[in-house]
Short mmCIF file of C-alpha atoms in Angstrom, two decimals:
data_model
loop_
_atom_site.label_atom_id
_atom_site.label_comp_id
_atom_site.label_asym_id
_atom_site.label_seq_id
_atom_site.Cartn_x
_atom_site.Cartn_y
_atom_site.Cartn_z
CA UNK A 220 7.76 -16.43 8.13
CA UNK A 221 8.36 -13.22 10.58
CA UNK A 222 4.44 -11.76 10.42
CA UNK A 223 4.67 -10.22 13.35
CA UNK A 224 6.53 -7.90 11.44
CA UNK A 225 2.70 -6.87 9.45
CA UNK A 226 2.12 -5.91 13.33
CA UNK A 227 3.56 -2.67 13.07
CA UNK A 228 3.88 -3.07 8.84
CA UNK A 229 4.42 1.19 8.39
CA UNK A 230 7.25 1.28 10.90
CA UNK A 231 9.16 -2.14 9.33
CA UNK A 232 8.78 -0.74 6.22
CA UNK A 233 10.29 2.45 7.04
CA UNK A 234 13.23 0.88 8.60
CA UNK A 235 14.22 -1.74 6.38
CA UNK A 236 12.43 -1.23 2.28
CA UNK A 237 11.93 1.84 2.86
CA UNK A 238 14.86 3.07 4.67
CA UNK A 239 15.76 5.14 1.50
CA UNK A 240 12.49 7.08 1.23
CA UNK A 241 12.07 7.33 5.21
CA UNK A 242 12.73 10.94 7.24
CA UNK A 243 12.94 11.29 10.87
CA UNK A 244 15.12 8.78 13.58
CA UNK A 245 14.70 5.84 16.50
CA UNK A 246 11.69 7.58 17.93
CA UNK A 247 9.19 8.52 14.94
CA UNK A 248 9.94 8.27 10.79
CA UNK A 249 7.65 8.95 7.75
CA UNK A 250 8.12 8.82 4.26
CA UNK A 251 9.28 11.56 2.41
CA UNK A 252 6.32 13.28 0.61
CA UNK A 253 6.81 12.79 -2.79
CA UNK A 254 6.28 8.95 -2.35
CA UNK A 255 3.39 8.55 0.17
CA UNK A 256 1.69 9.89 3.84
CA UNK A 257 2.59 7.09 5.73
CA UNK A 258 4.71 7.72 9.28
CA UNK A 259 5.04 5.51 12.61
CA UNK A 260 6.38 6.18 15.80
CA UNK A 261 8.99 3.79 17.57
CA UNK A 262 6.34 2.83 20.08
CA UNK A 263 3.34 4.32 21.94
CA UNK A 264 5.14 6.22 24.49
CA UNK A 265 5.01 10.21 24.80
CA UNK A 266 8.62 10.33 23.21
CA UNK A 267 7.91 8.80 20.42
CA UNK A 268 4.61 9.83 19.66
CA UNK A 269 5.54 13.91 20.11
CA UNK A 270 8.71 13.54 17.72
CA UNK A 271 5.91 12.02 15.09
CA UNK A 272 3.94 14.98 15.51
CA UNK A 273 7.21 16.87 14.80
CA UNK A 274 7.10 14.85 11.14
CA UNK A 275 3.23 15.89 10.22
CA UNK A 276 3.64 18.07 7.51
CA UNK A 277 2.26 21.96 7.52
CA UNK A 278 -0.12 21.22 5.63
CA UNK A 279 -1.53 17.79 4.43
CA UNK A 280 -1.80 14.36 6.49
CA UNK A 281 0.25 11.66 7.90
CA UNK A 282 -1.29 8.35 7.76
CA UNK A 283 -0.71 5.48 10.75
CA UNK A 284 -1.60 2.03 10.29
CA UNK A 285 -1.61 0.17 13.22
CA UNK A 286 -3.56 -2.07 15.85
CA UNK A 287 -7.16 -0.50 16.79
CA UNK A 288 -6.95 1.68 19.39
CA UNK A 289 -3.95 4.46 18.67
CA UNK A 290 -4.78 7.98 19.81
CA UNK A 291 -3.27 11.16 18.25
CA UNK A 292 0.26 13.07 19.75
CA UNK A 293 -0.53 16.25 21.10
CA UNK A 294 -0.59 18.90 18.24
CA UNK A 295 -2.46 15.97 15.58
CA UNK A 296 -6.12 15.80 14.87
CA UNK A 297 -7.69 12.96 13.44
CA UNK A 298 -9.37 14.00 9.93
CA UNK A 299 -10.25 10.64 9.68
CA UNK A 300 -10.18 6.85 10.50
CA UNK A 301 -11.46 3.30 8.77
CA UNK A 302 -11.31 0.03 9.74
CA UNK A 303 -8.37 -2.02 7.50
CA UNK A 304 -8.65 -6.09 7.44
CA UNK A 305 -5.21 -7.17 6.74
CA UNK A 306 -4.63 -10.53 4.39
CA UNK A 307 -1.65 -12.97 3.53
CA UNK A 308 -1.29 -14.62 0.67
CA UNK A 309 0.56 -18.16 2.68
CA UNK A 310 0.49 -19.70 -1.44
CA UNK A 311 0.16 -18.43 -4.65
CA UNK A 312 -1.79 -20.35 -7.59
CA UNK A 313 0.64 -22.65 -9.67
CA UNK A 314 -1.51 -21.85 -12.72
CA UNK A 315 0.50 -18.57 -14.69
CA UNK A 316 -1.67 -16.21 -15.85
CA UNK A 317 -2.65 -15.18 -19.04
CA UNK A 318 -1.28 -12.36 -21.10
CA UNK A 319 1.65 -10.28 -20.53
CA UNK A 320 1.16 -6.95 -19.03
CA UNK A 321 2.92 -3.51 -19.45
CA UNK A 322 5.84 -3.04 -17.26
CA UNK A 323 5.16 0.52 -15.97
CA UNK A 324 8.13 3.22 -15.75
CA UNK A 325 8.45 6.43 -15.05
CA UNK A 326 6.80 7.18 -18.74
CA UNK A 327 3.76 5.65 -17.19
CA UNK A 328 3.83 8.38 -14.40
CA UNK A 329 1.64 11.01 -15.30
CA UNK A 330 -1.11 8.20 -16.50
CA UNK A 331 -0.57 6.00 -13.54
CA UNK A 332 -1.48 9.51 -10.97
CA UNK A 333 -4.26 10.08 -13.13
CA UNK A 334 -6.00 6.66 -13.16
CA UNK A 335 -5.31 6.87 -8.89
CA UNK A 336 -6.54 9.93 -8.34
CA UNK A 337 -10.26 8.35 -10.58
CA UNK A 338 -10.17 5.76 -8.63
CA UNK A 339 -8.65 5.69 -5.18
CA UNK A 340 -6.93 2.99 -4.65
CA UNK A 341 -4.85 4.58 -1.87
CA UNK A 342 -3.09 7.31 -1.62
CA UNK A 343 -0.95 7.73 -4.71
CA UNK A 344 1.80 10.52 -4.49
CA UNK A 345 3.67 12.07 -7.16
CA UNK A 346 6.70 9.22 -6.73
CA UNK A 347 4.57 6.08 -4.95
CA UNK A 348 5.19 4.88 -8.27
CA UNK A 349 8.84 4.70 -7.81
CA UNK A 350 8.28 2.48 -4.39
CA UNK A 351 8.03 -1.44 -6.59
CA UNK A 352 7.46 -2.91 -9.75
CA UNK A 353 3.86 -1.76 -11.03
CA UNK A 354 2.74 -3.22 -14.40
CA UNK A 355 -0.73 -2.08 -16.33
CA UNK A 356 -2.87 -2.76 -19.16
CA UNK A 357 -3.25 -0.39 -22.12
CA UNK A 358 -6.23 -0.17 -24.53
CA UNK A 359 -5.82 1.89 -27.27
CA UNK A 360 -3.37 3.35 -25.45
CA UNK A 361 -5.24 4.83 -22.67
CA UNK A 362 -3.92 3.12 -19.44
CA UNK A 363 -7.21 1.52 -18.22
CA UNK A 364 -5.80 -1.15 -15.00
CA UNK A 365 -2.88 -1.83 -13.10
CA UNK A 366 -1.29 -2.71 -9.99
CA UNK A 367 2.17 -3.02 -7.73
CA UNK A 368 3.93 -2.89 -4.45
CA UNK A 369 3.98 -0.49 -1.72
CA UNK A 370 5.37 -1.68 1.93
CA UNK A 371 8.65 -3.69 2.00
CA UNK A 372 10.26 -5.58 4.60
CA UNK A 373 12.12 -8.89 4.99
CA UNK A 374 10.03 -11.32 3.10
CA UNK A 375 7.32 -9.74 2.47
CA UNK A 376 5.97 -7.24 0.18
CA UNK A 377 2.20 -5.33 -0.09
CA UNK A 378 0.35 -5.88 -3.29
CA UNK A 379 -1.13 -1.90 -3.57
CA UNK A 380 -2.17 0.58 -6.58
CA UNK A 381 -4.63 -1.93 -8.00
CA UNK A 382 -7.26 -0.33 -9.90
CA UNK A 383 -9.17 -0.41 -13.19
CA UNK A 384 -10.67 2.22 -14.74
CA UNK A 385 -14.87 2.31 -14.35
CA UNK A 386 -15.35 2.01 -18.41
CA UNK A 387 -12.88 -0.95 -18.26
CA UNK A 388 -14.53 -2.95 -15.01
CA UNK A 389 -15.99 -6.69 -14.89
CA UNK A 390 -13.16 -7.79 -17.58
CA UNK A 391 -11.06 -9.70 -14.71
CA UNK A 392 -7.99 -7.19 -15.22
CA UNK A 393 -7.61 -6.54 -11.72
CA UNK A 394 -7.47 -10.68 -10.86
CA UNK A 395 -5.25 -11.15 -14.06
CA UNK A 396 -2.59 -8.40 -13.09
CA UNK A 397 -2.60 -9.33 -8.72
CA UNK A 398 -1.84 -12.60 -9.79
CA UNK A 399 1.26 -11.25 -12.07
CA UNK A 400 2.14 -9.14 -9.45
CA UNK A 401 1.49 -11.89 -6.75
CA UNK A 402 4.11 -14.27 -8.70
CA UNK A 403 6.83 -12.18 -9.48
CA UNK A 404 7.37 -11.89 -5.68
CA UNK A 405 7.02 -15.57 -5.08
CA UNK A 406 10.04 -15.68 -7.66
CA UNK A 407 11.99 -13.63 -5.09
CA UNK A 408 11.30 -15.46 -2.30
CA UNK A 409 8.45 -13.11 -0.71
CA UNK A 410 5.16 -13.59 0.50
CA UNK A 411 2.28 -10.61 -0.49
CA UNK A 412 0.60 -9.11 2.05
CA UNK A 413 -2.30 -6.68 1.50
CA UNK A 414 -4.45 -4.05 3.22
CA UNK A 415 -8.30 -3.50 2.38
CA UNK A 416 -10.87 -1.47 3.66
CA UNK A 417 -12.72 -3.84 5.99
CA UNK A 418 -16.28 -2.39 5.16
CA UNK A 419 -15.77 -3.81 1.42
CA UNK A 420 -16.64 -6.78 1.66
CA UNK A 421 -16.81 -7.74 -1.98
CA UNK A 422 -12.98 -6.82 -2.59
CA UNK A 423 -12.35 -8.97 0.55
CA UNK A 424 -14.09 -11.69 -0.99
CA UNK A 425 -12.57 -11.40 -4.05
CA UNK A 426 -8.77 -11.87 -2.44
CA UNK A 427 -9.90 -14.71 -0.89
CA UNK A 428 -10.32 -16.15 -4.04
CA UNK A 429 -6.62 -15.20 -5.16
CA UNK A 430 -5.63 -17.46 -2.26
CA UNK A 431 -5.38 -14.27 0.39
CA UNK A 432 -7.04 -14.32 3.91
CA UNK A 433 -7.27 -11.90 6.41
CA UNK A 434 -4.81 -12.32 9.14
CA UNK A 435 -5.30 -8.92 11.54
CA UNK A 436 -7.46 -6.33 11.43
CA UNK A 437 -5.89 -2.86 11.80
CA UNK A 438 -6.51 0.45 12.03
CA UNK A 439 -6.12 3.56 9.82
CA UNK A 440 -5.85 6.65 10.96
CA UNK A 441 -5.42 9.58 9.02
CA UNK A 442 -4.03 13.14 10.96
CA UNK A 443 -3.25 16.52 10.38
CA UNK A 444 -1.81 19.29 12.16
CA UNK A 445 -4.17 21.12 14.75
#
């Protein structure tokens, strides 16, 4: 498995699995803002970084996921940063998870975005739900948990959007949904990966019980125009 693609996950996703949503050129690309805030330069040279700066929205943020040590291009400032644990699941548990979760569609988009904005699993823009397959659990008609897919590249797909309404935590919803998502990826011949905030040790421990291991330490840099 070419895990080296994960050294620069956003750039490689924009060049392959996200190419239909990408804006920019061979120097720098970003995903259409309706789908998310992510962008990347082809390399860390001045020309590529300047091209990336030009793709930053006039108002809003550009999210960069790279190895630690990336500095903002001229014209952009660092709004915030955080360490990430990049994790991969070399194997997926054989045992089928219980239940049959709902396949979420455009009809569920408003509920998905509301749950994501409440629980903040990561950026969830108006069309983020179209980046991959999302599944969920409803209780009395209310969407209380979901999980899905985000970055895609050759043989690798990111588990993302994992969240549970605060009133429904502790019931194992996230674990069950993640196992369903992982098994669907495995059936397509893909290896699951994800990014977790490095400071969230309990979350990382949960992912380890599902077969994930920490592959690399990454840095999230959120940038905006000066």
